[in-house]
Amino acid sequence: MAYPSNQPDPDSRTDKTSPAPPVTYAEQLSCQAGRPAALLGILIAFSFYFTLTPWISLAITAVSHYVTAPDVPFTDFQSYAASYQIPTGLAANGIAIAGLLLCCWLLMTRLHRAPLGQLSSVEQRLRRGYLGICLGIATILILGGSLLVGYLQSQPFQFAPQPQWWSFLVVVAIVTPWQAAAEEYLFRGYLLQSMTRLTANPWIGAAASSLVFASLHGVQNAALFVDRLAFGLLASTLVILTGGLEAGIAAHIINNVGAYSIAAMTSSIAQLRATQAISWTDALTNITIFAAFATAATLVIRLHRLPTRMDNADAS
């Protein structure tokens, strides 16, 4: 069809714009923050982690000492707490790390002018139904798998509780889920999105945040480091593939709650806390269990057809 000379061909107009492609979870901050803001946020997050978190833990320990054991020298009480020989240490450290949720909220709402829900999922909220399903899957595969492996290795569950085991279990039930969730919001949430903004590649962001996560666990042999690095990489992969933190939070909660609970009822949490080395067989077993969980969590997303990307227009 011919067009009058004063009417442009609609197929040749230069002002046509194509809709922006949807973004992954890791790329969401790229739609709002410049690189300087992302870098500043990372520096603030690490400052909070290394500066305020220890002081929060110390303050809680000091209050507990004043209330429960004022006759014990504080240095001794603090040593018992730091090594998890008493429930105060587990509670103080867990609450301090849970404070990272506040850090993430402040960074998102004040620095980036974005809702905290942006760290939860591409739907800008925590998808509670999916989280509940993942908690169930994690209980079966991660906790159940660990117990099964112990049984097959002739190390079945034998009830031999440590002193104050009930108090430890109360702390584990109340504090540990918040601690695990806070770590996911920081490492697989804020740091993943910020590092992706700096590198322009979600997988580089996933690798970098996972390396930081594994390195911050203190003294550890190569097998234990690889175990924790693999957990971080699988959790980061889940975030990108599923579009949210729910699967990683579920795996982290069940892993930590299960490990602490079993330790309190069979040996001691202090012994678990002091672990600095595992065998390569144990590391491979743990990675296999986490990989099975990751596969199941991804299948659930596909079966329920939950969104894994966000419309770029919604992110701007």
CSV table of C-alpha atoms in Angstrom, one decimal:
chain,number,residue,atom,x,y,z
A,1,MET,CA,0.0,0.0,0.0
A,2,ALA,CA,1.3,3.4,-0.9
A,3,TYR,CA,1.3,6.2,1.6
A,4,PRO,CA,1.0,10.0,0.9
A,5,SER,CA,4.3,11.7,0.9
A,6,ASN,CA,3.4,13.7,4.0
A,7,GLN,CA,2.5,10.6,6.0
A,8,PRO,CA,5.5,8.5,7.3
A,9,ASP,CA,5.5,4.8,6.8
A,10,PRO,CA,4.5,3.3,10.2
A,11,ASP,CA,7.1,0.6,9.8
A,12,SER,CA,9.9,3.1,9.4
A,13,ARG,CA,9.1,5.5,12.3
A,14,THR,CA,12.1,6.1,14.5
A,15,ASP,CA,10.1,6.9,17.6
A,16,LYS,CA,8.9,3.3,18.0
A,17,THR,CA,10.0,1.7,21.2
A,18,SER,CA,9.9,-2.0,22.1
A,19,PRO,CA,8.9,-3.1,25.6
A,20,ALA,CA,11.8,-3.6,27.9
A,21,PRO,CA,12.6,-7.3,28.5
A,22,PRO,CA,11.7,-8.7,31.9
A,23,VAL,CA,14.5,-8.8,34.5
A,24,THR,CA,15.6,-11.6,36.7
A,25,TYR,CA,15.5,-11.3,40.5
A,26,ALA,CA,19.3,-10.5,40.6
A,27,GLU,CA,18.8,-7.7,38.1
A,28,GLN,CA,16.1,-5.8,39.9
A,29,LEU,CA,18.3,-3.3,41.6
A,30,SER,CA,19.9,-2.5,38.2
A,31,CYS,CA,16.6,-0.8,37.2
A,32,GLN,CA,16.8,1.7,40.1
A,33,ALA,CA,20.4,2.1,41.5
A,34,GLY,CA,23.5,3.5,39.9
A,35,ARG,CA,26.8,1.7,40.5
A,36,PRO,CA,28.0,4.2,43.1
A,37,ALA,CA,24.8,3.6,45.2
A,38,ALA,CA,25.3,-0.2,44.9
A,39,LEU,CA,28.9,0.1,45.9
A,40,LEU,CA,28.0,2.3,48.9
A,41,GLY,CA,25.3,-0.1,49.9
A,42,ILE,CA,27.7,-3.0,49.9
A,43,LEU,CA,30.2,-1.0,52.1
A,44,ILE,CA,27.4,-0.1,54.5
A,45,ALA,CA,26.2,-3.7,54.7
A,46,PHE,CA,29.7,-5.0,55.5
A,47,SER,CA,30.2,-2.2,58.1
A,48,PHE,CA,27.0,-3.3,59.8
A,49,TYR,CA,28.1,-6.9,59.7
A,50,PHE,CA,31.6,-6.4,61.1
A,51,THR,CA,30.9,-3.5,63.5
A,52,LEU,CA,27.4,-3.4,64.8
A,53,THR,CA,26.7,-7.2,64.8
A,54,PRO,CA,29.5,-8.0,67.3
A,55,TRP,CA,28.4,-5.1,69.6
A,56,ILE,CA,24.7,-6.2,69.5
A,57,SER,CA,25.8,-9.8,70.5
A,58,LEU,CA,28.1,-8.4,73.3
A,59,ALA,CA,25.3,-6.2,74.6
A,60,ILE,CA,22.8,-9.1,74.8
A,61,THR,CA,25.5,-11.3,76.5
A,62,ALA,CA,26.2,-8.5,79.1
A,63,VAL,CA,22.5,-8.2,79.9
A,64,SER,CA,22.2,-12.0,80.3
A,65,HIS,CA,25.2,-12.1,82.5
A,66,TYR,CA,23.8,-9.3,84.8
A,67,VAL,CA,20.4,-11.1,85.1
A,68,THR,CA,21.4,-14.7,85.3
A,69,ALA,CA,24.9,-15.0,86.6
A,70,PRO,CA,26.3,-11.8,88.0
A,71,ASP,CA,28.7,-13.7,90.4
A,72,VAL,CA,30.5,-15.3,87.4
A,73,PRO,CA,33.4,-13.3,86.0
A,74,PHE,CA,32.2,-11.7,82.8
A,75,THR,CA,35.2,-12.8,80.8
A,76,ASP,CA,34.3,-16.5,81.7
A,77,PHE,CA,30.6,-16.0,81.0
A,78,GLN,CA,31.5,-14.4,77.6
A,79,SER,CA,33.8,-17.3,76.8
A,80,TYR,CA,31.0,-19.8,77.6
A,81,ALA,CA,28.6,-17.8,75.5
A,82,ALA,CA,30.9,-17.4,72.5
A,83,SER,CA,31.5,-21.1,72.3
A,84,TYR,CA,27.8,-21.9,72.7
A,85,GLN,CA,28.2,-23.8,76.0
A,86,ILE,CA,25.2,-21.8,77.3
A,87,PRO,CA,22.0,-20.8,75.5
A,88,THR,CA,22.9,-17.1,75.9
A,89,GLY,CA,25.6,-17.4,73.2
A,90,LEU,CA,23.4,-19.0,70.6
A,91,ALA,CA,20.6,-16.4,71.3
A,92,ALA,CA,23.0,-13.4,71.3
A,93,ASN,CA,24.7,-14.3,68.1
A,94,GLY,CA,21.4,-15.3,66.4
A,95,ILE,CA,19.6,-12.0,67.4
A,96,ALA,CA,22.6,-10.0,66.3
A,97,ILE,CA,22.7,-11.6,62.8
A,98,ALA,CA,18.9,-11.3,62.6
A,99,GLY,CA,19.5,-7.6,62.9
A,100,LEU,CA,20.8,-7.8,59.3
A,101,LEU,CA,17.1,-7.7,58.3
A,102,LEU,CA,16.9,-4.2,59.6
A,103,CYS,CA,20.1,-3.3,57.8
A,104,CYS,CA,18.6,-4.6,54.5
A,105,TRP,CA,15.4,-2.7,55.1
A,106,LEU,CA,17.3,0.6,55.7
A,107,LEU,CA,19.4,0.1,52.6
A,108,MET,CA,16.5,-0.6,50.4
A,109,THR,CA,14.1,2.0,51.7
A,110,ARG,CA,16.5,4.9,52.4
A,111,LEU,CA,19.4,4.4,50.0
A,112,HIS,CA,17.6,2.9,47.0
A,113,ARG,CA,14.1,4.2,47.7
A,114,ALA,CA,12.7,0.7,47.0
A,115,PRO,CA,10.6,-1.6,49.1
A,116,LEU,CA,12.1,-4.4,51.2
A,117,GLY,CA,9.8,-6.8,49.3
A,118,GLN,CA,12.1,-6.3,46.2
A,119,LEU,CA,14.6,-8.5,48.1
A,120,SER,CA,11.8,-11.1,48.8
A,121,SER,CA,10.8,-12.0,45.2
A,122,VAL,CA,10.0,-10.6,41.8
A,123,GLU,CA,6.5,-10.2,43.1
A,124,GLN,CA,7.8,-7.6,45.6
A,125,ARG,CA,6.7,-9.8,48.5
A,126,LEU,CA,7.5,-13.0,50.3
A,127,ARG,CA,5.4,-15.8,48.6
A,128,ARG,CA,4.3,-17.5,51.8
A,129,GLY,CA,2.6,-20.4,50.1
A,130,TYR,CA,5.7,-21.3,48.1
A,131,LEU,CA,7.8,-20.8,51.3
A,132,GLY,CA,5.6,-23.3,53.2
A,133,ILE,CA,6.0,-25.9,50.4
A,134,CYS,CA,9.7,-25.4,50.4
A,135,LEU,CA,9.9,-25.8,54.2
A,136,GLY,CA,8.1,-29.2,53.8
A,137,ILE,CA,10.4,-30.3,51.0
A,138,ALA,CA,13.5,-29.2,53.0
A,139,THR,CA,12.3,-31.1,56.0
A,140,ILE,CA,12.0,-34.3,54.0
A,141,LEU,CA,15.1,-34.0,51.9
A,142,ILE,CA,17.6,-32.0,54.0
A,143,LEU,CA,16.7,-33.1,57.5
A,144,GLY,CA,15.4,-36.5,56.6
A,145,GLY,CA,18.3,-37.1,54.2
A,146,SER,CA,20.8,-36.2,56.9
A,147,LEU,CA,19.2,-38.6,59.4
A,148,LEU,CA,19.1,-41.3,56.7
A,149,VAL,CA,22.8,-40.8,55.8
A,150,GLY,CA,23.7,-41.0,59.5
A,151,TYR,CA,21.8,-44.3,59.8
A,152,LEU,CA,23.4,-45.8,56.7
A,153,GLN,CA,26.9,-44.8,58.1
A,154,SER,CA,26.1,-46.6,61.3
A,155,GLN,CA,25.6,-43.3,63.2
A,156,PRO,CA,21.9,-43.5,64.0
A,157,PHE,CA,20.1,-40.9,66.1
A,158,GLN,CA,20.7,-41.7,69.8
A,159,PHE,CA,19.1,-39.5,72.4
A,160,ALA,CA,21.8,-38.3,74.7
A,161,PRO,CA,20.9,-34.6,75.5
A,162,GLN,CA,23.3,-32.0,76.6
A,163,PRO,CA,22.8,-29.9,79.8
A,164,GLN,CA,20.1,-27.3,79.3
A,165,TRP,CA,19.0,-28.9,76.1
A,166,TRP,CA,15.4,-27.7,76.5
A,167,SER,CA,16.7,-24.1,76.8
A,168,PHE,CA,18.8,-24.5,73.7
A,169,LEU,CA,15.9,-25.9,71.7
A,170,VAL,CA,13.7,-23.0,72.7
A,171,VAL,CA,16.4,-20.6,71.4
A,172,VAL,CA,16.8,-22.6,68.2
A,173,ALA,CA,13.0,-22.6,67.6
A,174,ILE,CA,12.6,-18.9,68.2
A,175,VAL,CA,15.8,-17.3,67.0
A,176,THR,CA,17.5,-19.5,64.4
A,177,PRO,CA,14.8,-19.1,61.7
A,178,TRP,CA,15.2,-15.3,61.9
A,179,GLN,CA,19.0,-15.6,61.7
A,180,ALA,CA,18.8,-17.9,58.7
A,181,ALA,CA,16.3,-15.7,56.9
A,182,ALA,CA,18.5,-12.6,57.6
A,183,GLU,CA,21.5,-14.2,56.1
A,184,GLU,CA,19.5,-15.0,53.0
A,185,TYR,CA,18.2,-11.5,52.7
A,186,LEU,CA,21.8,-10.1,53.0
A,187,PHE,CA,23.8,-12.6,50.9
A,188,ARG,CA,21.3,-14.0,48.4
A,189,GLY,CA,19.2,-10.8,48.4
A,190,TYR,CA,20.9,-7.5,48.8
A,191,LEU,CA,24.5,-8.5,48.0
A,192,LEU,CA,23.5,-10.6,45.0
A,193,GLN,CA,21.4,-7.7,43.6
A,194,SER,CA,24.1,-5.1,44.4
A,195,MET,CA,27.0,-7.1,43.0
A,196,THR,CA,24.9,-7.9,39.9
A,197,ARG,CA,24.5,-4.1,39.5
A,198,LEU,CA,28.3,-3.7,39.6
A,199,THR,CA,29.1,-6.5,37.3
A,200,ALA,CA,26.1,-6.6,35.0
A,201,ASN,CA,26.1,-10.4,35.2
A,202,PRO,CA,23.8,-12.2,37.7
A,203,TRP,CA,26.1,-15.3,37.8
A,204,ILE,CA,29.1,-13.2,38.7
A,205,GLY,CA,27.1,-11.7,41.4
A,206,ALA,CA,26.0,-15.1,42.6
A,207,ALA,CA,29.6,-16.4,42.6
A,208,ALA,CA,30.9,-13.3,44.4
A,209,SER,CA,28.2,-13.3,47.2
A,210,SER,CA,28.6,-17.0,47.7
A,211,LEU,CA,32.4,-16.7,48.1
A,212,VAL,CA,31.8,-14.0,50.7
A,213,PHE,CA,29.3,-16.1,52.5
A,214,ALA,CA,31.6,-19.1,52.7
A,215,SER,CA,34.6,-17.1,53.7
A,216,LEU,CA,32.9,-15.4,56.7
A,217,HIS,CA,32.4,-18.8,58.5
A,218,GLY,CA,35.8,-18.6,60.1
A,219,VAL,CA,38.5,-21.3,60.2
A,220,GLN,CA,37.5,-24.3,58.0
A,221,ASN,CA,39.2,-27.0,56.0
A,222,ALA,CA,38.9,-27.2,52.2
A,223,ALA,CA,36.0,-29.7,52.3
A,224,LEU,CA,34.0,-27.6,54.7
A,225,PHE,CA,34.6,-24.4,52.7
A,226,VAL,CA,33.5,-26.1,49.5
A,227,ASP,CA,30.4,-27.4,51.3
A,228,ARG,CA,29.4,-23.9,52.3
A,229,LEU,CA,30.4,-22.4,49.0
A,230,ALA,CA,28.2,-25.0,47.2
A,231,PHE,CA,25.3,-24.2,49.5
A,232,GLY,CA,25.7,-20.5,48.6
A,233,LEU,CA,25.9,-21.2,44.9
A,234,LEU,CA,22.9,-23.5,44.9
A,235,ALA,CA,20.9,-21.0,47.0
A,236,SER,CA,21.9,-18.2,44.6
A,237,THR,CA,21.0,-20.3,41.6
A,238,LEU,CA,17.6,-21.0,43.2
A,239,VAL,CA,17.0,-17.3,43.7
A,240,ILE,CA,17.7,-16.6,40.0
A,241,LEU,CA,15.7,-19.6,38.7
A,242,THR,CA,12.7,-19.2,41.1
A,243,GLY,CA,12.6,-15.4,41.3
A,244,GLY,CA,12.7,-15.2,45.0
A,245,LEU,CA,14.4,-16.0,48.3
A,246,GLU,CA,11.8,-18.5,49.6
A,247,ALA,CA,13.6,-21.7,48.6
A,248,GLY,CA,16.9,-20.5,50.0
A,249,ILE,CA,15.3,-19.4,53.2
A,250,ALA,CA,13.6,-22.7,53.7
A,251,ALA,CA,16.8,-24.7,53.1
A,252,HIS,CA,18.8,-22.5,55.4
A,253,ILE,CA,16.2,-22.6,58.2
A,254,ILE,CA,15.7,-26.4,58.1
A,255,ASN,CA,19.5,-27.0,57.8
A,256,ASN,CA,20.3,-24.8,60.8
A,257,VAL,CA,17.4,-25.7,63.0
A,258,GLY,CA,17.9,-29.4,62.2
A,259,ALA,CA,21.6,-29.4,62.9
A,260,TYR,CA,21.3,-27.4,66.1
A,261,SER,CA,18.4,-29.5,67.4
A,262,ILE,CA,20.1,-32.8,66.6
A,263,ALA,CA,23.3,-31.6,68.3
A,264,ALA,CA,21.5,-30.5,71.4
A,265,MET,CA,19.8,-33.9,71.7
A,266,THR,CA,22.7,-36.1,70.8
A,267,SER,CA,26.0,-34.4,71.7
A,268,SER,CA,26.2,-30.6,72.2
A,269,ILE,CA,25.8,-27.4,70.2
A,270,ALA,CA,29.2,-26.3,71.4
A,271,GLN,CA,30.7,-29.3,69.7
A,272,LEU,CA,28.9,-28.5,66.5
A,273,ARG,CA,30.0,-24.9,66.8
A,274,ALA,CA,33.7,-25.9,67.1
A,275,THR,CA,33.6,-27.9,63.9
A,276,GLN,CA,36.3,-26.8,61.6
A,277,ALA,CA,36.7,-29.8,59.3
A,278,ILE,CA,34.6,-32.4,57.6
A,279,SER,CA,35.6,-35.2,55.1
A,280,TRP,CA,35.2,-34.8,51.4
A,281,THR,CA,32.6,-37.7,51.5
A,282,ASP,CA,30.5,-35.6,54.0
A,283,ALA,CA,30.8,-32.5,51.8
A,284,LEU,CA,29.8,-34.4,48.7
A,285,THR,CA,26.8,-36.0,50.5
A,286,ASN,CA,25.7,-32.5,51.8
A,287,ILE,CA,26.0,-31.0,48.3
A,288,THR,CA,24.0,-33.9,46.8
A,289,ILE,CA,21.2,-33.4,49.4
A,290,PHE,CA,21.1,-29.6,48.7
A,291,ALA,CA,21.1,-30.2,45.0
A,292,ALA,CA,18.1,-32.6,45.3
A,293,PHE,CA,16.3,-29.9,47.3
A,294,ALA,CA,17.1,-27.3,44.7
A,295,THR,CA,15.8,-29.5,41.9
A,296,ALA,CA,12.5,-30.1,43.8
A,297,ALA,CA,12.0,-26.4,44.6
A,298,THR,CA,12.5,-25.5,41.0
A,299,LEU,CA,10.0,-28.1,39.8
A,300,VAL,CA,7.4,-26.7,42.2
A,301,ILE,CA,7.9,-23.2,40.7
A,302,ARG,CA,7.2,-24.7,37.3
A,303,LEU,CA,4.2,-26.7,38.4
A,304,HIS,CA,2.6,-23.8,40.0
A,305,ARG,CA,3.6,-21.4,37.2
A,306,LEU,CA,4.9,-18.8,39.6
A,307,PRO,CA,6.6,-15.8,38.0
A,308,THR,CA,10.4,-16.0,37.9
A,309,ARG,CA,11.0,-12.6,36.3
A,310,MET,CA,9.6,-9.1,36.7
A,311,ASP,CA,8.3,-6.8,34.0
A,312,ASN,CA,11.0,-4.1,33.6
A,313,ALA,CA,8.3,-1.4,33.6
A,314,ASP,CA,7.3,-2.5,37.2
A,315,ALA,CA,10.9,-2.2,38.4
A,316,SER,CA,11.5,1.3,37.2
